[in-house]
CSV table of C-alpha atoms in Angstrom, one decimal:
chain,number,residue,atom,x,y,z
A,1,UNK,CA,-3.5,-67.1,46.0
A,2,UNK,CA,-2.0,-67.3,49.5
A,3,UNK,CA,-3.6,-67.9,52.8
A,4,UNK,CA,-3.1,-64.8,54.8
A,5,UNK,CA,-5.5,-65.7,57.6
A,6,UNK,CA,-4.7,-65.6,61.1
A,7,UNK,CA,-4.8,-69.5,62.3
A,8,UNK,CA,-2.5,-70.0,58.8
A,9,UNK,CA,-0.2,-67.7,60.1
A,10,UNK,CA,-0.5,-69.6,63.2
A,11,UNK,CA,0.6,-72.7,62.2
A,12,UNK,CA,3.4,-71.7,60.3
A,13,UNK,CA,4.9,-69.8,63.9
A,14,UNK,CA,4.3,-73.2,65.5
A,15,UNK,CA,6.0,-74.9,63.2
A,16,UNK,CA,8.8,-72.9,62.7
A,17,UNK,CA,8.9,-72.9,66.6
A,18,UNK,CA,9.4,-76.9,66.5
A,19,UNK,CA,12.0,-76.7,63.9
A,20,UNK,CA,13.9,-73.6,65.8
A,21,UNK,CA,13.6,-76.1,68.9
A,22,UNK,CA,14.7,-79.1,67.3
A,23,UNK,CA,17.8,-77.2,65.5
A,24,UNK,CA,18.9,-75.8,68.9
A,25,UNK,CA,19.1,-79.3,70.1
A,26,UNK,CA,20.7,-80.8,67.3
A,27,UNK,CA,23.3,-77.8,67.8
A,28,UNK,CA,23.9,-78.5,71.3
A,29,UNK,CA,24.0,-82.6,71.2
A,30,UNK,CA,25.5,-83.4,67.8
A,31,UNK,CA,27.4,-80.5,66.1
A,32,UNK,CA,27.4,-80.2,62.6
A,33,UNK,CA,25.8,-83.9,63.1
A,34,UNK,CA,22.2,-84.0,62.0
A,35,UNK,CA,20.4,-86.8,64.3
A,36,UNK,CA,17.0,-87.9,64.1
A,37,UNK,CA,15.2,-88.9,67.0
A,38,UNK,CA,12.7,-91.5,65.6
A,39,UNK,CA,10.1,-91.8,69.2
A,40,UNK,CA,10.2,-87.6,69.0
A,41,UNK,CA,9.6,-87.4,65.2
A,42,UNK,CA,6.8,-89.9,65.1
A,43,UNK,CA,5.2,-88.1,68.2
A,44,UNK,CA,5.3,-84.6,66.1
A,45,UNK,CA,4.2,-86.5,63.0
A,46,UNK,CA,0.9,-87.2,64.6
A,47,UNK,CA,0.7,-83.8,66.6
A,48,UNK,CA,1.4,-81.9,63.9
A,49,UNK,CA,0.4,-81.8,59.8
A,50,UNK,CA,2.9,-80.9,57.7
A,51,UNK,CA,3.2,-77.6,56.4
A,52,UNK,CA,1.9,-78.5,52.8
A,53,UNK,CA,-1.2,-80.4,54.5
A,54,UNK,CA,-1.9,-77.1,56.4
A,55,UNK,CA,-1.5,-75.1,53.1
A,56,UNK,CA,-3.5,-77.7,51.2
A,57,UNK,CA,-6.5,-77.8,53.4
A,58,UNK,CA,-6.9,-73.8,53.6
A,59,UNK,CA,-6.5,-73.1,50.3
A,60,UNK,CA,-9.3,-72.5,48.3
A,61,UNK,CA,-11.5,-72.5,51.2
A,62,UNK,CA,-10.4,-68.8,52.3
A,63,UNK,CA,-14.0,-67.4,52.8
A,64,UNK,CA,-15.2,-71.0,54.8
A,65,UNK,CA,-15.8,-70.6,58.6
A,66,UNK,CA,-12.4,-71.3,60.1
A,67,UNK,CA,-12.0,-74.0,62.0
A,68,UNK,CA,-10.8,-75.3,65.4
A,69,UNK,CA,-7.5,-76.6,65.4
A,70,UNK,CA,-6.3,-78.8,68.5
A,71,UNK,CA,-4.0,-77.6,70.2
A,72,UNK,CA,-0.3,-79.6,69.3
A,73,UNK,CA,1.4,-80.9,72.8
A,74,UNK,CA,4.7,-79.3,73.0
A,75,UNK,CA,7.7,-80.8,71.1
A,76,UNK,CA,9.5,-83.5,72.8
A,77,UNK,CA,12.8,-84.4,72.0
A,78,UNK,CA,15.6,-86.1,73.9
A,79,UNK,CA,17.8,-83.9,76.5
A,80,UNK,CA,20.3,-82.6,75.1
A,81,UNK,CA,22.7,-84.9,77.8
A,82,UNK,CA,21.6,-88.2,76.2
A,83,UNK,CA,21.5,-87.4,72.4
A,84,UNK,CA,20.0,-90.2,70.2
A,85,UNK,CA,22.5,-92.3,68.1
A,86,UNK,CA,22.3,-92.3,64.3
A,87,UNK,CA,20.5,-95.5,63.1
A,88,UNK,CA,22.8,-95.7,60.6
A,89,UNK,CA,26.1,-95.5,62.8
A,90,UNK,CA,27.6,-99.0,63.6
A,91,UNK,CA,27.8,-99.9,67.6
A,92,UNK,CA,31.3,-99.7,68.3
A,93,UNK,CA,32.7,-103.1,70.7
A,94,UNK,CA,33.2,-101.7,74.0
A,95,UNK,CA,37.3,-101.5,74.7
A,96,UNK,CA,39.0,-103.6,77.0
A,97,UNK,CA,39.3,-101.1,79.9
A,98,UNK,CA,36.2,-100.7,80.3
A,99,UNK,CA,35.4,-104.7,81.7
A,100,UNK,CA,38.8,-104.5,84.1
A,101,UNK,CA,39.4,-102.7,87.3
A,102,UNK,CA,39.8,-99.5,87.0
A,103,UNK,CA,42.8,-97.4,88.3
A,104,UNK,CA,43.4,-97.4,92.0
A,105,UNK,CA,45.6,-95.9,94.4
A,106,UNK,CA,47.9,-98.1,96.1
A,107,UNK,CA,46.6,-100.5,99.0
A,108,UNK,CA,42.6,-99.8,97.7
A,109,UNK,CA,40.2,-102.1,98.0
A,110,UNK,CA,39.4,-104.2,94.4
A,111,UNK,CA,37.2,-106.8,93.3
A,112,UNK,CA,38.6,-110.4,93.0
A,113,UNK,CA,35.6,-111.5,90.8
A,114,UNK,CA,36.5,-108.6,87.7
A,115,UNK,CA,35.1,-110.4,84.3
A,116,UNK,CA,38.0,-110.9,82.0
A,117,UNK,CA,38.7,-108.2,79.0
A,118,UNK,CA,36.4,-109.6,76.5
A,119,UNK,CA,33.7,-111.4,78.7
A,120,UNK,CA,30.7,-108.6,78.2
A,121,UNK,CA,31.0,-108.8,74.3
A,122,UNK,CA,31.0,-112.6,74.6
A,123,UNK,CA,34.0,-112.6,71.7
A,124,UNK,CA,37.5,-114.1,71.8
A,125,UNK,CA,40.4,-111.7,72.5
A,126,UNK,CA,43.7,-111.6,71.1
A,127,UNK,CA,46.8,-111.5,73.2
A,128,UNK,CA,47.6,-108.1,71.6
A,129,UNK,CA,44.4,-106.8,72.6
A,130,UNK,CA,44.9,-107.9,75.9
A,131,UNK,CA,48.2,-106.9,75.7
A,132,UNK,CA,47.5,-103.2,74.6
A,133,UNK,CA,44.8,-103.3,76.7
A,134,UNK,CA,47.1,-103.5,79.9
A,135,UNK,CA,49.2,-100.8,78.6
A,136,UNK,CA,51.8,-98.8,81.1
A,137,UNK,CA,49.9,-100.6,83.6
A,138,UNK,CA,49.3,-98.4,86.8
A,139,UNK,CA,46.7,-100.2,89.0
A,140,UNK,CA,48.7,-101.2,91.6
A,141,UNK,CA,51.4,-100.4,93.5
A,142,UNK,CA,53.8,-102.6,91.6
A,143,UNK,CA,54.5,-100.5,89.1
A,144,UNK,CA,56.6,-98.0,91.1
A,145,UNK,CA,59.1,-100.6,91.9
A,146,UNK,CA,59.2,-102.7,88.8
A,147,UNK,CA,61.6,-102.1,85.8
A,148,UNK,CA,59.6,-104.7,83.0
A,149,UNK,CA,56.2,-105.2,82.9
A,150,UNK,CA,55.9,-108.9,82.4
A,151,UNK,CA,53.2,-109.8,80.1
A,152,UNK,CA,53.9,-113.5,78.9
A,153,UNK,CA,55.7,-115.3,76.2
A,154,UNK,CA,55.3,-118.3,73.9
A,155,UNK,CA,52.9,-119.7,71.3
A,156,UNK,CA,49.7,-117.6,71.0
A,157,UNK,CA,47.6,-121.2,70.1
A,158,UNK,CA,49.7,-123.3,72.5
A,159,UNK,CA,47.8,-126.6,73.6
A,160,UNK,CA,49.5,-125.9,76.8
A,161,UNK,CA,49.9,-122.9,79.0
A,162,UNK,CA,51.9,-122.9,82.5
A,163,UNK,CA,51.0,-120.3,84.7
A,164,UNK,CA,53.3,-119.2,87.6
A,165,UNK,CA,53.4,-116.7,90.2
A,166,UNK,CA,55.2,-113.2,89.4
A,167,UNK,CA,58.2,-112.4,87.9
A,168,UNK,CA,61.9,-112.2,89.9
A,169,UNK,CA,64.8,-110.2,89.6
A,170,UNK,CA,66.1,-111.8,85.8
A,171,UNK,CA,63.0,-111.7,84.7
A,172,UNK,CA,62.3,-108.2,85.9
A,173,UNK,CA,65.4,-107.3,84.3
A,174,UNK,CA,64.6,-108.6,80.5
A,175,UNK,CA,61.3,-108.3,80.6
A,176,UNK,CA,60.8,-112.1,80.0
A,177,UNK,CA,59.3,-114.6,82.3
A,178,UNK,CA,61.0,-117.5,83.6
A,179,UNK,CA,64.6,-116.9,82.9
A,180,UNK,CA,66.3,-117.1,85.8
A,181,UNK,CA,67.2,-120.5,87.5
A,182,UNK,CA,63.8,-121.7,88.5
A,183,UNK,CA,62.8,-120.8,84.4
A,184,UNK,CA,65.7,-123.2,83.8
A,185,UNK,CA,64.5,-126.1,85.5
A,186,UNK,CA,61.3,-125.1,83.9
A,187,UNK,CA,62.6,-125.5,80.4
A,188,UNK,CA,64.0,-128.5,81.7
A,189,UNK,CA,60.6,-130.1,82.6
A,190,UNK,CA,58.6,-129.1,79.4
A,191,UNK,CA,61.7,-130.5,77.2
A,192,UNK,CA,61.1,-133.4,79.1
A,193,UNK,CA,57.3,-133.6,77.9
A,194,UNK,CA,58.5,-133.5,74.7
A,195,UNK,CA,57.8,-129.9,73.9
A,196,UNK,CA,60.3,-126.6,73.6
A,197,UNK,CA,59.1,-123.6,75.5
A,198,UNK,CA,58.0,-122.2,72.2
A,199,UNK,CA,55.6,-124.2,71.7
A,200,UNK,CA,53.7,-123.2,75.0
A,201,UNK,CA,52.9,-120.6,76.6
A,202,UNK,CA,54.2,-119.2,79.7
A,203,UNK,CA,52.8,-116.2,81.8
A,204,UNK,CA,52.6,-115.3,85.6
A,205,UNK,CA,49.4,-114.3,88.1
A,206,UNK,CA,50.9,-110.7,88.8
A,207,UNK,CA,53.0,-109.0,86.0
A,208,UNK,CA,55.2,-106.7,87.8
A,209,UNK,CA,57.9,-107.8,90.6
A,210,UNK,CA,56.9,-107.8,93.9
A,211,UNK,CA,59.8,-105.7,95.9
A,212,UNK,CA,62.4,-108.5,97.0
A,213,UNK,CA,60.2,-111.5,95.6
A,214,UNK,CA,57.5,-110.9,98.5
A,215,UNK,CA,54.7,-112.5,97.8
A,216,UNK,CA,52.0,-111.0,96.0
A,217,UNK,CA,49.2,-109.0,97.9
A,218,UNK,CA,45.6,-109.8,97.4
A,219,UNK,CA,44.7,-106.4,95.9
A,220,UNK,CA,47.9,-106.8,93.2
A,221,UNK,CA,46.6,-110.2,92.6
A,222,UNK,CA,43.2,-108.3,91.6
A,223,UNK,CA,44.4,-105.8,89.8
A,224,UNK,CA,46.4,-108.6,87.7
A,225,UNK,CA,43.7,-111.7,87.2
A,226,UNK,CA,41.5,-110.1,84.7
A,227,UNK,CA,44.4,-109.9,82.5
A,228,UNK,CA,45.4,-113.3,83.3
A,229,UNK,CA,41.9,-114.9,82.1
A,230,UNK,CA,41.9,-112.8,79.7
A,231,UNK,CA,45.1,-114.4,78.4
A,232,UNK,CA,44.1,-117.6,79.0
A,233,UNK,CA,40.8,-116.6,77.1
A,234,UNK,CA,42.8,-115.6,74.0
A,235,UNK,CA,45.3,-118.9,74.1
A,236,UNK,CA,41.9,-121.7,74.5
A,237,UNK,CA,44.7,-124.2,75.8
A,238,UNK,CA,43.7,-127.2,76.5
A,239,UNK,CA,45.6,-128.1,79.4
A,240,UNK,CA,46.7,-125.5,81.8
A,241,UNK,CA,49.4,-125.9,84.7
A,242,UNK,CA,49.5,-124.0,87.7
A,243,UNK,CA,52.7,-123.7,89.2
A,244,UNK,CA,52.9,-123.4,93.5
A,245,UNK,CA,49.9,-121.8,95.8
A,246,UNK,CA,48.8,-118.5,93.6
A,247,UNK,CA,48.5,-119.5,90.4
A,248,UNK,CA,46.4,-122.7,91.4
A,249,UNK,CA,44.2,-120.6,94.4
A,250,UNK,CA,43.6,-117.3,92.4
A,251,UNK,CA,42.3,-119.5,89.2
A,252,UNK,CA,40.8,-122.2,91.2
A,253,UNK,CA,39.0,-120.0,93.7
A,254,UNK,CA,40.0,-122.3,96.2
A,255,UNK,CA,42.1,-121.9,99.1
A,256,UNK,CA,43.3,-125.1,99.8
A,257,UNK,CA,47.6,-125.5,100.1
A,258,UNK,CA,49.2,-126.8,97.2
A,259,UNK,CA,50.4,-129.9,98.8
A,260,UNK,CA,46.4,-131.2,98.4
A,261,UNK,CA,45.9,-129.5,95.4
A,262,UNK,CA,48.6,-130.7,93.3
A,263,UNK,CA,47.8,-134.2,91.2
A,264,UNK,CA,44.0,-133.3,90.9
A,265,UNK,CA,42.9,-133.0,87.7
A,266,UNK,CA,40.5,-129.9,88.2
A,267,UNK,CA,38.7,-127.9,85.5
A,268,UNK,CA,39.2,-123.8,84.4
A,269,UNK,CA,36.3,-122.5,82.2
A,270,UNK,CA,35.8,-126.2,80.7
A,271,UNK,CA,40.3,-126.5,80.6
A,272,UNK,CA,41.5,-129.6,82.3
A,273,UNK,CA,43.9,-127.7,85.0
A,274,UNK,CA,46.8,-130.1,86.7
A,275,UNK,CA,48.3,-128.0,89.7
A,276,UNK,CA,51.8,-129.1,90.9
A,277,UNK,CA,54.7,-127.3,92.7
A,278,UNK,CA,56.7,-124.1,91.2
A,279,UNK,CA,60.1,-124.8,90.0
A,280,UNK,CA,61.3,-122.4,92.9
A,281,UNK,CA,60.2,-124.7,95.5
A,282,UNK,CA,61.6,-127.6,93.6
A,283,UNK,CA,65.3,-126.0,93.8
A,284,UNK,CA,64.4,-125.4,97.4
A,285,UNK,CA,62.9,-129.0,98.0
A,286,UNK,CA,64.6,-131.5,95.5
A,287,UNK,CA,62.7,-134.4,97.0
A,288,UNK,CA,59.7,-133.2,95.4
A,289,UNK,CA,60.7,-133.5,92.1
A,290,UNK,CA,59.3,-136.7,92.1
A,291,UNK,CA,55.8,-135.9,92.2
A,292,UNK,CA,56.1,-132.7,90.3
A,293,UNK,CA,57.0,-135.1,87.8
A,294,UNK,CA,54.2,-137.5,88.2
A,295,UNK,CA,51.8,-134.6,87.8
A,296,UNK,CA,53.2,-133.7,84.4
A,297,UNK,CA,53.2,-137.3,83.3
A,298,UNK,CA,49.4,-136.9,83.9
A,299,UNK,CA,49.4,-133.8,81.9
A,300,UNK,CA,51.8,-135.5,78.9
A,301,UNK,CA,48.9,-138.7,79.2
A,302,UNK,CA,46.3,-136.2,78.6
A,303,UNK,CA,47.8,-134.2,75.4
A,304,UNK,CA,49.0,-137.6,74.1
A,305,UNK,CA,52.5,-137.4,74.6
A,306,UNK,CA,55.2,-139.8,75.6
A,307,UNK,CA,57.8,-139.5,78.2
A,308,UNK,CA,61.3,-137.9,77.3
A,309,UNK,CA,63.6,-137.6,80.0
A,310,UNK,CA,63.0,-136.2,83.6
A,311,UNK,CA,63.5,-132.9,84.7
């Protein structure tokens, strides 16, 4: 026996209403993906009996009074602009890009205080993350000039990490940093701490060359430093040397000239930090030598290694 009355017939166009409603979204939002919005299914769950609990109470009861239904509120589903995720469907990690600055035209304003690749997930990166991550890198004007983007080289666990400046003309050239004469006298001063330079790592504030070794400008220095903490993030050294001005100002946040700065122990995200004078000044200035030399004699004390020869 089937219900032909009018409030069955009803129903079943409301319903099939809700479904045709809820299809139509599900075409627009997800494809051939079927989603299910939990908040709007619970909501029609309680506005509206099922089909079989419609059937089941008329049956039977076909010559009873009919009686008043209340009216269901209209289905409510999410717009189709903001479709619900699948429960089931793992959150991806959010990619690199998305926590460093974004792409700006030369000479635009950018932040100084960008969170490293990797700080909004709280988890450790890699160096080829970060690495990958930087890419073809076009957020500065640096790139138009340079020839090699110079990422960093060494020991991916390294205890100890020196950080210079930017990369020169030799280093431009292979791609390498520190390689010219001032990365000479640089391997020279970590041979005389007892270590090779592959067992740290080495890396610079900006990675492209500045046209004719100029210093860097504040907004390539920003469009860099994310990269560099996030470097630095990946490594977990435990010491870190910053070599001249604007490798100890930009990670130090503090403006004050090297000549004060250098010797102080100071602390990077819980890393002991030694500043002392770039191996370009100390070609320029061999007088000073002397207490670059003291300064990483502090450094040696502090990893537990003994003098070798100086620099």
């Amino acid at each position: 026996m089937t219900d032909d009355t009018p409030e069955a017939s009803q129903d079943l166009s409301a319903l099939l209403d809700d479904v045709r409603r809820h299809l139509l979204w599900q075409e627009e939002a997800a494809g051939r993906v079927l989603m299910i919005d939990a908040k709007a299914a619970l909501e029609l769950q309680r506005s509206a009996p099922s089909l079989r609990a419609r059937f089941a109470r008329t049956q039977g009861t076909a010559d009873a009074a009919p009686q008043p239904r209340p009216e269901a509120p209209p289905a409510r589903g999410p717009p189709p602009s903001t479709p619900a995720a699948r429960p089931e469907a793992p959150l991806p990690r959010p990619p690199l890009a998305s926590l460093a600055p974004a792409s700006r035209t030369p000479g635009a304003g950018m932040r100084v205080d960008a969170p490293p690749p990797g700080a909004a997930t709280g988890e450790r990166p890699t160096l080829d993350e970060v690495r990958r991550e930087l890419g073809d890198c076009q957020r500065c004007k640096l790139c138009s000039t340079r020839k090699n983007l110079v990422f960093g080289s060494g020991n991916p666990r390294a205890e100890l990490v020196f950080v210079g400046e930017g990369p020169g003309e030799h280093e431009d050239l292979q791609g390498v940093p520190f390689v010219g004469a001032a990365g000479d006298l640089l391997t020279k001063m970590i041979g005389a701490m007892g270590y090779r330079r592959d067992d740290v790592y080495i890396c610079n504030v900006v990675k492209c060359r500045p046209p004719g070794n100029r210093n860097p400008e504040p907004e390539e220095i920003a469009s860099c430093e994310p990269f560099l903490r996030a470097q630095l993030a990946a490594i977990q050294p435990k010491v870190v040397v910053a070599l001249g001005k604007f490798a100890a100002q930009t990670l130090l946040r503090d403006s004050t000239p090297i000549t004060r700065l250098r010797g102080n122990w100071r602390t990077y995200e819980g890393i002991q930090l030694m500043p002392t004078f770039h191996p370009a000044y100390l070609l320029r200035s061999p007088a000073e030598k002397r207490k670059a030399w003291e300064d990483l004699q502090a450094v040696m004390k502090a990893l537990g290694k003994q003098p070798g020869s100086r620099a």
